[in-house]
PDB file of C-alpha atoms in Angstrom:
ATOM      1  CA  MET U   1       0.000   0.000   0.000  1.00 48.00           C
ATOM      2  CA  ARG U   2       1.157   3.519  -0.659  1.00 50.00           C
ATOM      3  CA  ARG U   3       0.763   6.834   0.973  1.00 48.00           C
ATOM      4  CA  ARG U   4      -1.540   9.118  -0.915  1.00 51.00           C
ATOM      5  CA  GLY U   5      -1.556  12.768  -0.112  1.00 59.00           C
ATOM      6  CA  GLY U   6       0.254  12.223   3.191  1.00 62.00           C
ATOM      7  CA  THR U   7      -2.472   9.984   4.694  1.00 70.00           C
ATOM      8  CA  GLU U   8      -1.868   6.484   5.986  1.00 69.00           C
ATOM      9  CA  VAL U   9      -3.486   3.594   4.152  1.00 66.00           C
ATOM     10  CA  PHE U  10      -5.024   0.937   6.426  1.00 63.00           C
ATOM     11  CA  ARG U  11      -4.667  -2.769   5.827  1.00 62.00           C
ATOM     12  CA  ILE U  12      -7.859  -4.789   6.413  1.00 64.00           C
ATOM     13  CA  THR U  13      -6.630  -8.336   5.800  1.00 65.00           C
ATOM     14  CA  GLY U  14      -6.460  -8.927   9.549  1.00 61.00           C
ATOM     15  CA  ALA U  15      -9.868  -7.400  10.267  1.00 66.00           C
ATOM     16  CA  ARG U  16     -12.231  -9.298  12.504  1.00 70.00           C
ATOM     17  CA  GLN U  17     -15.258 -11.140  11.298  1.00 72.00           C
ATOM     18  CA  GLY U  18     -18.464  -9.065  11.303  1.00 78.00           C
ATOM     19  CA  LEU U  19     -20.693  -9.203  14.399  1.00 80.00           C
ATOM     20  CA  ALA U  20     -23.636 -10.782  12.550  1.00 85.00           C
ATOM     21  CA  ASP U  21     -21.358 -13.493  11.112  1.00 83.00           C
ATOM     22  CA  ASP U  22     -19.861 -14.124  14.539  1.00 82.00           C
ATOM     23  CA  VAL U  23     -23.290 -14.515  16.178  1.00 83.00           C
ATOM     24  CA  ARG U  24     -24.466 -16.766  13.352  1.00 88.00           C
ATOM     25  CA  GLY U  25     -21.401 -19.005  13.790  1.00 86.00           C
ATOM     26  CA  ARG U  26     -21.918 -19.272  17.558  1.00 85.00           C
ATOM     27  CA  GLN U  27     -25.601 -20.114  17.065  1.00 87.00           C
ATOM     28  CA  ARG U  28     -24.656 -22.788  14.550  1.00 90.00           C
ATOM     29  CA  ARG U  29     -22.167 -24.375  16.979  1.00 87.00           C
ATOM     30  CA  TYR U  30     -24.787 -24.308  19.748  1.00 87.00           C
ATOM     31  CA  VAL U  31     -27.458 -25.964  17.567  1.00 89.00           C
ATOM     32  CA  ILE U  32     -25.019 -28.678  16.464  1.00 90.00           C
ATOM     33  CA  SER U  33     -23.997 -29.471  20.044  1.00 88.00           C
ATOM     34  CA  MET U  34     -27.625 -29.521  21.217  1.00 89.00           C
ATOM     35  CA  SER U  35     -28.474 -31.877  18.360  1.00 92.00           C
ATOM     36  CA  VAL U  36     -25.696 -34.213  19.504  1.00 90.00           C
ATOM     37  CA  ARG U  37     -27.082 -33.966  23.053  1.00 90.00           C
ATOM     38  CA  THR U  38     -30.601 -34.841  21.891  1.00 92.00           C
ATOM     39  CA  VAL U  39     -29.336 -37.842  19.959  1.00 92.00           C
ATOM     40  CA  SER U  40     -27.298 -39.023  22.949  1.00 91.00           C
ATOM     41  CA  VAL U  41     -30.285 -38.778  25.347  1.00 91.00           C
ATOM     42  CA  ILE U  42     -32.503 -40.669  22.891  1.00 93.00           C
ATOM     43  CA  LEU U  43     -29.733 -43.241  22.447  1.00 91.00           C
ATOM     44  CA  ALA U  44     -29.481 -43.612  26.238  1.00 92.00           C
ATOM     45  CA  ALA U  45     -33.235 -44.223  26.508  1.00 92.00           C
ATOM     46  CA  VAL U  46     -33.231 -46.759  23.667  1.00 92.00           C
ATOM     47  CA  LEU U  47     -30.154 -48.667  24.855  1.00 91.00           C
ATOM     48  CA  TRP U  48     -30.911 -48.635  28.596  1.00 90.00           C
ATOM     49  CA  ASN U  49     -32.170 -52.259  28.690  1.00 92.00           C
ATOM     50  CA  VAL U  50     -29.946 -53.491  25.848  1.00 90.00           C
ATOM     51  CA  GLU U  51     -26.438 -52.158  26.439  1.00 90.00           C
ATOM     52  CA  ARG U  52     -26.354 -50.381  29.782  1.00 91.00           C
ATOM     53  CA  HIS U  53     -22.695 -49.219  29.592  1.00 91.00           C
ATOM     54  CA  VAL U  54     -23.217 -47.403  26.287  1.00 90.00           C
ATOM     55  CA  ALA U  55     -26.470 -45.953  27.613  1.00 92.00           C
ATOM     56  CA  VAL U  56     -24.716 -44.554  30.703  1.00 92.00           C
ATOM     57  CA  VAL U  57     -21.991 -42.956  28.571  1.00 91.00           C
ATOM     58  CA  ALA U  58     -24.627 -41.437  26.289  1.00 91.00           C
ATOM     59  CA  LEU U  59     -26.578 -40.171  29.306  1.00 91.00           C
ATOM     60  CA  VAL U  60     -23.470 -38.568  30.828  1.00 92.00           C
ATOM     61  CA  LEU U  61     -22.769 -36.928  27.478  1.00 90.00           C
ATOM     62  CA  GLY U  62     -26.359 -35.682  27.382  1.00 90.00           C
ATOM     63  CA  VAL U  63     -26.008 -34.186  30.868  1.00 91.00           C
ATOM     64  CA  VAL U  64     -22.576 -32.569  30.406  1.00 92.00           C
ATOM     65  CA  LEU U  65     -22.960 -31.289  26.841  1.00 88.00           C
ATOM     66  CA  PRO U  66     -25.427 -28.432  27.589  1.00 87.00           C
ATOM     67  CA  TYR U  67     -22.953 -26.799  29.960  1.00 89.00           C
ATOM     68  CA  ILE U  68     -20.126 -27.096  27.432  1.00 86.00           C
ATOM     69  CA  SER U  69     -22.389 -25.783  24.662  1.00 82.00           C
ATOM     70  CA  VAL U  70     -23.389 -22.702  26.634  1.00 83.00           C
ATOM     71  CA  VAL U  71     -19.790 -21.931  27.547  1.00 84.00           C
ATOM     72  CA  ILE U  72     -18.704 -22.239  23.921  1.00 78.00           C
ATOM     73  CA  ALA U  73     -21.654 -20.196  22.621  1.00 77.00           C
ATOM     74  CA  ASN U  74     -21.065 -17.392  25.142  1.00 78.00           C
ATOM     75  CA  ALA U  75     -17.306 -17.328  24.644  1.00 75.00           C
ATOM     76  CA  GLY U  76     -17.608 -14.090  22.697  1.00 68.00           C
ATOM     77  CA  ARG U  77     -15.808 -12.868  19.658  1.00 66.00           C
ATOM     78  CA  GLU U  78     -12.607 -14.482  18.507  1.00 61.00           C
ATOM     79  CA  HIS U  79      -9.297 -12.839  19.203  1.00 61.00           C
ATOM     80  CA  ALA U  80      -6.844 -12.960  16.338  1.00 56.00           C
ATOM     81  CA  PRO U  81      -3.512 -13.890  17.929  1.00 54.00           C
ATOM     82  CA  SER U  82      -1.274 -12.015  15.551  1.00 57.00           C
ATOM     83  CA  LEU U  83      -2.964  -9.328  13.545  1.00 53.00           C
ATOM     84  CA  PRO U  84      -0.739  -7.535  11.087  1.00 55.00           C
ATOM     85  CA  SER U  85       0.218  -3.976  11.777  1.00 57.00           C
ATOM     86  CA  THR U  86      -2.531  -1.432  11.116  1.00 60.00           C
ATOM     87  CA  PHE U  87      -0.198   0.827   9.210  1.00 61.00           C
ATOM     88  CA  VAL U  88       1.785  -0.223   6.201  1.00 64.00           C
ATOM     89  CA  ALA U  89       5.411   0.737   6.577  1.00 70.00           C
ATOM     90  CA  PRO U  90       6.809   2.682   3.629  1.00 72.00           C
ATOM     91  CA  PRO U  91       9.267   0.650   1.588  1.00 74.00           C
ATOM     92  CA  SER U  92      12.901   1.323   2.335  1.00 77.00           C
ATOM     93  CA  ARG U  93      14.928   2.747  -0.507  1.00 75.00           C
ATOM     94  CA  PRO U  94      18.203   0.989  -1.218  1.00 77.00           C
ATOM     95  CA  MET U  95      21.276   3.109  -0.711  1.00 75.00           C
ATOM     96  CA  ILE U  96      23.387   3.809  -3.791  1.00 78.00           C
ATOM     97  CA  GLU U  97      26.879   2.601  -3.141  1.00 79.00           C
ATOM     98  CA  PRO U  98      29.925   4.487  -4.425  1.00 79.00           C
ATOM     99  CA  ALA U  99      31.621   3.067  -7.502  1.00 79.00           C
ATOM    100  CA  PRO U 100      34.618   0.857  -6.765  1.00 80.00           C
ATOM    101  CA  GLU U 101      37.936   2.538  -7.379  1.00 78.00           C
ATOM    102  CA  ASP U 102      40.259   1.094 -10.058  1.00 67.00           C
ATOM    103  CA  SER U 103      43.837   0.428  -9.096  1.00 59.00           C
ATOM    104  CA  SER U 104      44.990   2.178 -12.317  1.00 56.00           C
ATOM    105  CA  SER U 105      43.230   5.439 -11.444  1.00 52.00           C
ATOM    106  CA  ALA U 106      44.539   5.350  -7.896  1.00 51.00           C
ATOM    107  CA  GLY U 107      47.868   6.732  -9.111  1.00 52.00           C
ATOM    108  CA  GLY U 108      46.201   9.887 -10.376  1.00 52.00           C
ATOM    109  CA  SER U 109      46.786   9.427 -14.103  1.00 53.00           C
ATOM    110  CA  PHE U 110      43.830   9.019 -16.408  1.00 53.00           C
ATOM    111  CA  THR U 111      44.106   7.179 -19.666  1.00 56.00           C
ATOM    112  CA  HIS U 112      41.473   7.922 -22.227  1.00 57.00           C
ATOM    113  CA  GLU U 113      40.437   4.917 -24.190  1.00 61.00           C
ATOM    114  CA  ARG U 114      38.492   5.233 -27.363  1.00 61.00           C
ATOM    115  CA  PRO U 115      35.294   3.242 -27.779  1.00 61.00           C
ATOM    116  CA  MET U 116      35.477   0.154 -29.976  1.00 61.00           C
ATOM    117  CA  SER U 117      33.481   1.869 -32.718  1.00 62.00           C
ATOM    118  CA  GLU U 118      36.109   4.616 -33.044  1.00 62.00           C
ATOM    119  CA  GLN U 119      39.074   2.242 -32.992  1.00 59.00           C
ATOM    120  CA  GLY U 120      40.164   1.482 -36.437  1.00 55.00           C
TER     121      GLY U 120
END
């Protein structure tokens, strides 16, 4: 990004998700976990006289899952761990280095050489 007219240009690639999208995502996670809870309670009721160990595990899942679902749904907005800097740093200009000195010109005498096109 460049500076235009002396104003800073903001980078939005690290912007947070919109509030409506965030709420929709949390509602979706809550509905999915409550659906799993409902299935586990129904499974516990169906398997109670058939396979009691599986029914107890499903019942415990059905009892514990609402608490976990509420905690996850009310966790709030996500926090991006490493957002990029808000301001874009101006690019650094490379420094022009001085031309290397020839050992022949170090003595102080200049020899003029003609270009190849002028040499006969």
